[in-house]
Amino acid sequence: MNTVILKSDGALAHDRTVVAEDPLFLLGHKVELEQGYTLRSFFKMIERYPIFTKLNAFLPECLEQYRKCPGGECLASGVGRLELFKTVEMMGFPGEPRLEIYHTLCGVDGEQTCEIKAFPLENLLDLPVQVGKLKHVVFGDKVDVLEFDTIFNLFEFIEGIVWQLSFHRSPKECALRR
């Protein structure tokens, strides 16, 4: 499978060459993260390749939030890294079986994971990002969870991160009146 390397400065490298423009052909490529890749690196990539803002309706707003954050030392206490997981859930048997596949960006410290939506974006930007395993969840008489090595393509990587960060917004319609 073709691979794209996501560099910590926001650049995309393919075939040992930094892609200068038109990165859309890389969306189906397997993602490898350069050592030192952080959530800030992700936003640098989006700024470097603005065409990516068209992939998700929440991305421009996430980018706007990012631009309001401090330029460094954006770390959350008790979170060592961010990890993007892929989950496959099989449910509904007996009955109408169904399969759901989704991505989750979590905080990880040691072996413990935590949701990150309680942390402001400014506390997450300088945390290292890693790609995690695929968790296969089978609901039945008992719940079985199996973990597998997996890959993420560039589209899944972008979409998974933006989906999770979309919960960090606070639209006017949801604000409490005082």
C-alpha atoms as a printed R data frame, in Angstrom:
    type eleno elety resid chain resno       x       y      z
1   ATOM     1    CA   MET     A     1   0.000   0.000  0.000
2   ATOM     2    CA   ASN     A     2   1.234   3.496 -0.801
3   ATOM     3    CA   THR     A     3   2.330   5.494  2.227
4   ATOM     4    CA   VAL     A     4   2.285   9.186  3.072
5   ATOM     5    CA   ILE     A     5   4.488  10.476  5.872
6   ATOM     6    CA   LEU     A     6   2.981  13.227  7.969
7   ATOM     7    CA   LYS     A     7   5.856  15.430  9.059
8   ATOM     8    CA   SER     A     8   5.873  17.373 12.306
9   ATOM     9    CA   ASP     A     9   6.151  20.679 10.410
10  ATOM    10    CA   GLY     A    10   2.855  19.954  8.601
11  ATOM    11    CA   ALA     A    11   4.364  18.781  5.322
12  ATOM    12    CA   LEU     A    12   3.306  15.591  3.557
13  ATOM    13    CA   ALA     A    13   6.035  13.372  2.121
14  ATOM    14    CA   HIS     A    14   5.434  10.798 -0.583
15  ATOM    15    CA   ASP     A    15   8.191   8.805 -2.266
16  ATOM    16    CA   ARG     A    16  10.782  10.710 -0.171
17  ATOM    17    CA   THR     A    17   9.589  14.026 -1.615
18  ATOM    18    CA   VAL     A    18   7.584  16.741  0.105
19  ATOM    19    CA   VAL     A    19   4.314  17.302 -1.730
20  ATOM    20    CA   ALA     A    20   4.173  20.976 -2.677
21  ATOM    21    CA   GLU     A    21   0.555  21.215 -3.766
22  ATOM    22    CA   ASP     A    22  -2.517  19.212 -4.772
23  ATOM    23    CA   PRO     A    23  -2.377  16.584 -1.979
24  ATOM    24    CA   LEU     A    24  -5.773  15.012 -2.720
25  ATOM    25    CA   PHE     A    25  -4.229  11.979 -4.419
26  ATOM    26    CA   LEU     A    26  -2.802  11.035 -1.006
27  ATOM    27    CA   LEU     A    27  -6.180  10.664  0.760
28  ATOM    28    CA   GLY     A    28  -6.255   6.883  0.242
29  ATOM    29    CA   HIS     A    29  -2.613   6.378  1.262
30  ATOM    30    CA   LYS     A    30  -1.559   4.732  4.519
31  ATOM    31    CA   VAL     A    31  -0.489   7.283  7.146
32  ATOM    32    CA   GLU     A    32   2.874   7.144  8.910
33  ATOM    33    CA   LEU     A    33   3.610   9.793 11.507
34  ATOM    34    CA   GLU     A    34   7.050  11.343 11.789
35  ATOM    35    CA   GLN     A    35   8.654  11.243 15.231
36  ATOM    36    CA   GLY     A    36   7.455  14.269 17.194
37  ATOM    37    CA   TYR     A    37   4.105  14.566 15.384
38  ATOM    38    CA   THR     A    38   1.572  16.473 17.524
39  ATOM    39    CA   LEU     A    39  -1.932  17.825 17.175
40  ATOM    40    CA   ARG     A    40  -0.296  21.169 16.323
41  ATOM    41    CA   SER     A    41   1.425  19.343 13.418
42  ATOM    42    CA   PHE     A    42  -2.030  18.314 12.222
43  ATOM    43    CA   PHE     A    43  -3.185  21.936 12.084
44  ATOM    44    CA   LYS     A    44   0.039  23.005 10.373
45  ATOM    45    CA   MET     A    45  -0.779  20.404  7.708
46  ATOM    46    CA   ILE     A    46  -4.272  21.845  7.257
47  ATOM    47    CA   GLU     A    47  -2.827  25.365  6.935
48  ATOM    48    CA   ARG     A    48  -0.220  24.156  4.460
49  ATOM    49    CA   TYR     A    49  -2.815  22.307  2.349
50  ATOM    50    CA   PRO     A    50  -5.998  24.408  2.685
51  ATOM    51    CA   ILE     A    51  -7.902  22.162  0.246
52  ATOM    52    CA   PHE     A    52  -8.311  19.779  3.200
53  ATOM    53    CA   THR     A    53 -10.687  22.267  4.886
54  ATOM    54    CA   LYS     A    54 -13.285  21.190  2.312
55  ATOM    55    CA   LEU     A    55 -13.271  17.591  3.605
56  ATOM    56    CA   ASN     A    56 -15.308  18.306  6.729
57  ATOM    57    CA   ALA     A    57 -17.768  21.068  7.613
58  ATOM    58    CA   PHE     A    58 -16.256  21.399 11.114
59  ATOM    59    CA   LEU     A    59 -12.664  21.790  9.951
60  ATOM    60    CA   PRO     A    60 -12.718  25.563  9.245
61  ATOM    61    CA   GLU     A    61 -14.103  26.214 12.737
62  ATOM    62    CA   CYS     A    62 -11.497  23.904 14.318
63  ATOM    63    CA   LEU     A    63  -8.793  25.766 12.410
64  ATOM    64    CA   GLU     A    64 -10.147  29.086 13.664
65  ATOM    65    CA   GLN     A    65 -10.009  27.772 17.264
66  ATOM    66    CA   TYR     A    66  -6.442  26.573 16.680
67  ATOM    67    CA   ARG     A    67  -5.324  29.994 15.470
68  ATOM    68    CA   LYS     A    68  -6.503  31.556 18.760
69  ATOM    69    CA   CYS     A    69  -4.367  29.176 20.861
70  ATOM    70    CA   PRO     A    70  -0.922  29.947 22.319
71  ATOM    71    CA   GLY     A    71   2.131  29.125 20.200
72  ATOM    72    CA   GLY     A    72   3.536  26.474 22.536
73  ATOM    73    CA   GLU     A    73   3.367  24.541 25.804
74  ATOM    74    CA   CYS     A    74  -0.217  23.444 25.148
75  ATOM    75    CA   LEU     A    75  -0.328  20.312 27.292
76  ATOM    76    CA   ALA     A    76  -3.033  18.636 29.375
77  ATOM    77    CA   SER     A    77  -2.167  17.417 32.835
78  ATOM    78    CA   GLY     A    78  -2.606  13.651 33.133
79  ATOM    79    CA   VAL     A    79  -2.506  12.986 29.375
80  ATOM    80    CA   GLY     A    80   0.704  11.631 27.878
81  ATOM    81    CA   ARG     A    81  -0.389  11.392 24.234
82  ATOM    82    CA   LEU     A    82  -3.348  11.381 21.890
83  ATOM    83    CA   GLU     A    83  -4.215   8.169 20.094
84  ATOM    84    CA   LEU     A    84  -6.566   7.630 17.175
85  ATOM    85    CA   PHE     A    85  -8.413   4.307 17.385
86  ATOM    86    CA   LYS     A    86 -10.611   2.509 14.898
87  ATOM    87    CA   THR     A    87 -13.593   0.580 16.284
88  ATOM    88    CA   VAL     A    88 -15.721  -2.039 14.568
89  ATOM    89    CA   GLU     A    89 -18.867  -3.048 16.459
90  ATOM    90    CA   MET     A    90 -21.012  -6.040 15.527
91  ATOM    91    CA   MET     A    91 -24.437  -6.066 17.175
92  ATOM    92    CA   GLY     A    92 -28.027  -7.113 16.793
93  ATOM    93    CA   PHE     A    93 -27.764 -10.886 16.667
94  ATOM    94    CA   PRO     A    94 -30.163 -12.540 17.063
95  ATOM    95    CA   GLY     A    95 -32.374 -10.105 15.231
96  ATOM    96    CA   GLU     A    96 -31.260  -7.505 12.723
97  ATOM    97    CA   PRO     A    97 -27.459  -7.699 12.675
98  ATOM    98    CA   ARG     A    98 -25.570  -4.487 11.983
99  ATOM    99    CA   LEU     A    99 -21.983  -3.345 11.759
100 ATOM   100    CA   GLU     A   100 -20.709   0.098 12.773
101 ATOM   101    CA   ILE     A   101 -17.215   1.430 12.086
102 ATOM   102    CA   TYR     A   102 -15.970   4.659 13.655
103 ATOM   103    CA   HIS     A   103 -12.834   6.497 14.797
104 ATOM   104    CA   THR     A   104 -12.083   7.916 18.220
105 ATOM   105    CA   LEU     A   105  -9.323  10.263 19.330
106 ATOM   106    CA   CYS     A   106  -8.561   9.662 23.007
107 ATOM   107    CA   GLY     A   107  -6.098  10.851 25.565
108 ATOM   108    CA   VAL     A   108  -3.772   8.127 26.819
109 ATOM   109    CA   ASP     A   109  -1.617   8.036 29.924
110 ATOM   110    CA   GLY     A   110   0.114   4.718 30.465
111 ATOM   111    CA   GLU     A   111  -2.606   2.113 29.866
112 ATOM   112    CA   GLN     A   112  -5.493   4.435 30.769
113 ATOM   113    CA   THR     A   113  -7.555   6.194 28.107
114 ATOM   114    CA   CYS     A   114  -9.760   9.232 28.605
115 ATOM   115    CA   GLU     A   115 -12.124  11.314 26.531
116 ATOM   116    CA   ILE     A   116 -10.598  14.592 25.449
117 ATOM   117    CA   LYS     A   117 -13.754  16.642 24.958
118 ATOM   118    CA   ALA     A   118 -13.424  17.996 28.508
119 ATOM   119    CA   PHE     A   119 -10.029  19.519 27.628
120 ATOM   120    CA   PRO     A   120  -9.846  22.791 25.725
121 ATOM   121    CA   LEU     A   121  -7.984  22.608 22.423
122 ATOM   122    CA   GLU     A   122  -5.230  24.800 23.846
123 ATOM   123    CA   ASN     A   123  -4.378  21.980 26.285
124 ATOM   124    CA   LEU     A   124  -4.008  19.351 23.564
125 ATOM   125    CA   LEU     A   125  -1.986  20.920 20.749
126 ATOM   126    CA   ASP     A   126   1.501  19.886 21.852
127 ATOM   127    CA   LEU     A   127   0.636  16.320 22.861
128 ATOM   128    CA   PRO     A   128   2.179  13.601 20.669
129 ATOM   129    CA   VAL     A   129  -0.266  11.854 18.333
130 ATOM   130    CA   GLN     A   130  -0.145   8.150 17.540
131 ATOM   131    CA   VAL     A   131  -2.304   5.787 15.542
132 ATOM   132    CA   GLY     A   132  -3.739   3.023 17.682
133 ATOM   133    CA   LYS     A   133  -5.217  -0.392 17.118
134 ATOM   134    CA   LEU     A   134  -8.520  -1.520 15.722
135 ATOM   135    CA   LYS     A   135 -10.903  -2.619 18.450
136 ATOM   136    CA   HIS     A   136 -13.388  -5.230 17.276
137 ATOM   137    CA   VAL     A   137 -16.358  -5.291 19.647
138 ATOM   138    CA   VAL     A   138 -18.872  -8.141 19.420
139 ATOM   139    CA   PHE     A   139 -22.092  -7.701 21.398
140 ATOM   140    CA   GLY     A   140 -23.809 -10.937 22.356
141 ATOM   141    CA   ASP     A   141 -24.406 -12.893 25.547
142 ATOM   142    CA   LYS     A   142 -21.179 -11.275 26.637
143 ATOM   143    CA   VAL     A   143 -19.173  -8.464 25.104
144 ATOM   144    CA   ASP     A   144 -15.943  -9.553 23.453
145 ATOM   145    CA   VAL     A   145 -13.283  -6.989 22.539
146 ATOM   146    CA   LEU     A   146 -10.450  -8.020 20.253
147 ATOM   147    CA   GLU     A   147  -7.594  -5.713 19.272
148 ATOM   148    CA   PHE     A   148  -5.737  -5.767 15.965
149 ATOM   149    CA   ASP     A   149  -2.973  -3.809 14.321
150 ATOM   150    CA   THR     A   150  -4.470  -1.653 11.612
151 ATOM   151    CA   ILE     A   151  -3.718   1.195  9.268
152 ATOM   152    CA   PHE     A   152  -5.353   4.570  8.750
153 ATOM   153    CA   ASN     A   153  -5.468   6.270  5.416
154 ATOM   154    CA   LEU     A   154  -5.053  10.040  5.259
155 ATOM   155    CA   PHE     A   155  -8.787  10.662  4.873
156 ATOM   156    CA   GLU     A   156  -9.633   8.532  7.940
157 ATOM   157    CA   PHE     A   157  -6.905  10.287  9.913
158 ATOM   158    CA   ILE     A   158  -8.200  13.773  9.089
159 ATOM   159    CA   GLU     A   159 -11.859  12.839  9.532
160 ATOM   160    CA   GLY     A   160 -11.232  10.990 12.815
161 ATOM   161    CA   ILE     A   161  -9.418  13.908 14.403
162 ATOM   162    CA   VAL     A   162 -11.864  16.541 13.163
163 ATOM   163    CA   TRP     A   163 -14.876  14.500 14.255
164 ATOM   164    CA   GLN     A   164 -13.544  14.316 17.807
165 ATOM   165    CA   LEU     A   165 -12.541  17.993 17.861
166 ATOM   166    CA   SER     A   166 -16.005  18.994 16.643
167 ATOM   167    CA   PHE     A   167 -17.200  18.271 20.189
168 ATOM   168    CA   HIS     A   168 -14.928  21.065 21.452
169 ATOM   169    CA   ARG     A   169 -17.079  23.743 19.937
170 ATOM   170    CA   SER     A   170 -19.735  25.673 21.723
171 ATOM   171    CA   PRO     A   171 -22.195  27.062 19.204
172 ATOM   172    CA   LYS     A   172 -24.334  30.048 20.178
173 ATOM   173    CA   GLU     A   173 -27.472  27.938 19.820
174 ATOM   174    CA   CYS     A   174 -26.280  25.671 22.646
175 ATOM   175    CA   ALA     A   175 -25.099  28.408 25.013
176 ATOM   176    CA   LEU     A   176 -27.024  28.883 28.247
177 ATOM   177    CA   ARG     A   177 -28.690  32.248 28.652
178 ATOM   178    CA   ARG     A   178 -27.624  34.247 31.674
